[in-house]
Amino acid sequence: MKKKKRSQIIKLVLLISFLILFGRFIYSSIAALEHHQQNKKVIIERGENHQMK
């Protein structure tokens, strides 16, 4: 009985850890995408300003 309960606790801890890790991955992916799009926009604006001069 003790061994079964211990394995259930271990599985629960691993599941929670995985969910936290997965959530952080999703969050960082969204932030990286926004950062990439913002940098792309700045580069395009610089190119347009350079052509106007």
PDB file of C-alpha atoms in Angstrom:
ATOM      1  CA  MET A   1       0.000   0.000   0.000  1.00  0.00           C
ATOM      2  CA  LYS A   2       2.806   2.383   0.890  1.00  0.00           C
ATOM      3  CA  LYS A   3       4.599   1.776  -2.395  1.00  0.00           C
ATOM      4  CA  LYS A   4       1.454   2.421  -4.448  1.00  0.00           C
ATOM      5  CA  LYS A   5       0.762   5.706  -2.677  1.00  0.00           C
ATOM      6  CA  ARG A   6       4.378   6.791  -3.139  1.00  0.00           C
ATOM      7  CA  SER A   7       4.257   6.089  -6.883  1.00  0.00           C
ATOM      8  CA  GLN A   8       1.006   8.066  -7.185  1.00  0.00           C
ATOM      9  CA  ILE A   9       2.609  11.053  -5.452  1.00  0.00           C
ATOM     10  CA  ILE A  10       5.646  10.814  -7.721  1.00  0.00           C
ATOM     11  CA  LYS A  11       3.415  10.719 -10.814  1.00  0.00           C
ATOM     12  CA  LEU A  12       1.460  13.725  -9.563  1.00  0.00           C
ATOM     13  CA  VAL A  13       4.642  15.720  -8.908  1.00  0.00           C
ATOM     14  CA  LEU A  14       5.984  14.836 -12.352  1.00  0.00           C
ATOM     15  CA  LEU A  15       2.697  15.829 -13.986  1.00  0.00           C
ATOM     16  CA  ILE A  16       2.653  19.190 -12.213  1.00  0.00           C
ATOM     17  CA  SER A  17       6.310  19.788 -13.128  1.00  0.00           C
ATOM     18  CA  PHE A  18       5.601  18.952 -16.760  1.00  0.00           C
ATOM     19  CA  LEU A  19       2.606  21.305 -16.844  1.00  0.00           C
ATOM     20  CA  ILE A  20       4.702  24.138 -15.406  1.00  0.00           C
ATOM     21  CA  LEU A  21       7.485  23.458 -17.917  1.00  0.00           C
ATOM     22  CA  PHE A  22       5.031  23.293 -20.815  1.00  0.00           C
ATOM     23  CA  GLY A  23       3.347  26.525 -19.689  1.00  0.00           C
ATOM     24  CA  ARG A  24       6.677  28.325 -19.520  1.00  0.00           C
ATOM     25  CA  PHE A  25       7.552  27.043 -23.002  1.00  0.00           C
ATOM     26  CA  ILE A  26       4.282  28.358 -24.446  1.00  0.00           C
ATOM     27  CA  TYR A  27       4.744  31.719 -22.691  1.00  0.00           C
ATOM     28  CA  SER A  28       8.318  32.121 -23.956  1.00  0.00           C
ATOM     29  CA  SER A  29       7.298  31.101 -27.488  1.00  0.00           C
ATOM     30  CA  ILE A  30       4.607  33.786 -27.590  1.00  0.00           C
ATOM     31  CA  ALA A  31       7.002  36.407 -26.200  1.00  0.00           C
ATOM     32  CA  ALA A  32       9.696  35.430 -28.713  1.00  0.00           C
ATOM     33  CA  LEU A  33       7.234  35.646 -31.597  1.00  0.00           C
ATOM     34  CA  GLU A  34       6.107  39.125 -30.547  1.00  0.00           C
ATOM     35  CA  HIS A  35       9.728  40.229 -30.149  1.00  0.00           C
ATOM     36  CA  HIS A  36      10.596  38.881 -33.607  1.00  0.00           C
ATOM     37  CA  GLN A  37       7.631  40.669 -35.204  1.00  0.00           C
ATOM     38  CA  GLN A  38       8.539  43.927 -33.458  1.00  0.00           C
ATOM     39  CA  ASN A  39      12.148  43.704 -34.676  1.00  0.00           C
ATOM     40  CA  LYS A  40      10.930  42.982 -38.198  1.00  0.00           C
ATOM     41  CA  LYS A  41       8.699  46.076 -38.073  1.00  0.00           C
ATOM     42  CA  VAL A  42      11.589  48.277 -36.880  1.00  0.00           C
ATOM     43  CA  ILE A  43      13.825  47.023 -39.686  1.00  0.00           C
ATOM     44  CA  ILE A  44      11.130  47.751 -42.286  1.00  0.00           C
ATOM     45  CA  GLU A  45      10.559  51.255 -40.874  1.00  0.00           C
ATOM     46  CA  ARG A  46      14.293  51.976 -40.935  1.00  0.00           C
ATOM     47  CA  GLY A  47      14.444  50.846 -44.551  1.00  0.00           C
ATOM     48  CA  GLU A  48      11.561  53.151 -45.512  1.00  0.00           C
ATOM     49  CA  ASN A  49      13.123  56.111 -43.698  1.00  0.00           C
ATOM     50  CA  HIS A  50      16.461  55.437 -45.378  1.00  0.00           C
ATOM     51  CA  GLN A  51      14.841  55.413 -48.835  1.00  0.00           C
ATOM     52  CA  MET A  52      13.123  58.760 -48.201  1.00  0.00           C
ATOM     53  CA  LYS A  53      16.430  60.570 -47.565  1.00  0.00           C
TER      54      LYS A  53
END
